[in-house]
């Protein structure tokens, strides 16, 4: 996959009172991710070409992809394909990159959601709403041991935009 064609559409940065090793574990461990990601389990084979999978709380496949870049405790880039074939067919693939940087006694975590084509603000509103909730809950678990309870659902403007493109919503 030629990732040079992908441009960031969503960038979210958060500072976490933790270590790069613990942030890496939170991003790559099924057991840990269930705590902050609404019961979803992230499974990562941390090597280039390895599998990237997110399973819903019932164990079904929610997101699948492949590891594109992997520098433990520093950077992870994966393809991020929601298990919704019509969405991928119409909107193309998604690339997600996590950059982990020490910043004095904390960690700066930056998430970039990139696409190989322009997408409307309405389509991107789902990620712009979802990523801050997910990563804020990750921060809360690492700092306090408790996740944030945030009801997550696709914004109506995103669902309306998908419908206008002829993409049936689940």
XYZ file of N, CA and C in Angstrom, residues 16-28 71-75 99-109 138 142:
93
model
N -0.935 12.503 28.419
C -1.322 11.480 29.391
C -0.207 11.325 30.420
N -0.575 11.342 31.687
C 0.385 11.102 32.764
C 0.656 9.603 32.826
N 1.589 9.157 31.998
C 1.904 7.743 31.888
C 3.273 7.612 31.237
N 3.594 6.389 30.822
C 4.855 6.126 30.126
C 4.548 5.667 28.702
N 5.516 5.815 27.793
C 5.297 5.306 26.433
C 4.957 3.818 26.416
N 5.565 3.035 27.300
C 5.304 1.597 27.342
C 3.855 1.302 27.720
N 3.318 2.020 28.690
C 1.935 1.781 29.111
C 0.940 2.269 28.050
N 1.243 3.384 27.392
C 0.369 3.868 26.318
C 0.373 2.859 25.169
N 1.543 2.343 24.827
C 1.644 1.320 23.778
C 0.791 0.107 24.136
N 0.904 -0.357 25.378
C 0.109 -1.504 25.819
C -1.383 -1.210 25.698
N -1.784 -0.002 26.080
C -3.201 0.371 25.990
C -3.692 0.324 24.546
N -2.850 0.712 23.610
C -3.241 0.756 22.197
C -3.204 -0.611 21.518
N -2.440 -1.555 22.068
C -2.209 -2.811 21.358
C -2.688 -4.064 22.090
N 6.879 0.866 15.321
C 8.060 1.176 16.119
C 7.581 1.138 17.565
N 7.759 -0.014 18.240
C 7.207 -0.156 19.585
C 7.510 1.040 20.485
N 6.467 1.451 21.201
C 6.502 2.560 22.166
C 6.640 3.932 21.503
N 6.633 3.987 20.150
C 6.804 5.271 19.459
C 5.744 5.523 18.380
N 5.495 4.510 17.514
C 4.607 4.762 16.374
C 3.966 3.464 15.896
N 1.128 8.287 17.245
C 2.492 8.717 17.532
C 2.597 8.943 19.034
N 3.565 8.296 19.655
C 3.756 8.354 21.100
C 5.087 9.056 21.354
N 5.022 10.175 22.068
C 6.243 10.938 22.332
C 6.359 11.269 23.818
N 7.528 10.993 24.417
C 7.732 11.463 25.785
C 7.729 12.989 25.790
N 7.114 13.582 26.793
C 7.069 15.041 26.929
C 7.270 15.358 28.418
N 8.515 15.462 28.821
C 8.879 15.595 30.230
C 8.350 14.387 30.993
N 7.470 14.585 31.961
C 6.976 13.480 32.784
C 5.670 12.883 32.276
N 5.247 13.256 31.076
C 4.001 12.748 30.513
C 4.270 12.216 29.104
N 3.218 11.729 28.481
C 3.303 11.239 27.108
C 2.370 12.068 26.241
N 2.874 12.487 25.106
C 2.053 13.154 24.101
C 1.629 12.079 23.095
N 0.322 11.832 23.021
C -0.227 10.856 22.084
C -0.971 11.608 20.993
N -9.110 6.321 27.334
C -7.801 5.689 27.486
C -6.973 6.462 28.516
N -5.557 5.076 32.185
C -4.141 5.101 32.545
C -3.875 5.962 33.780
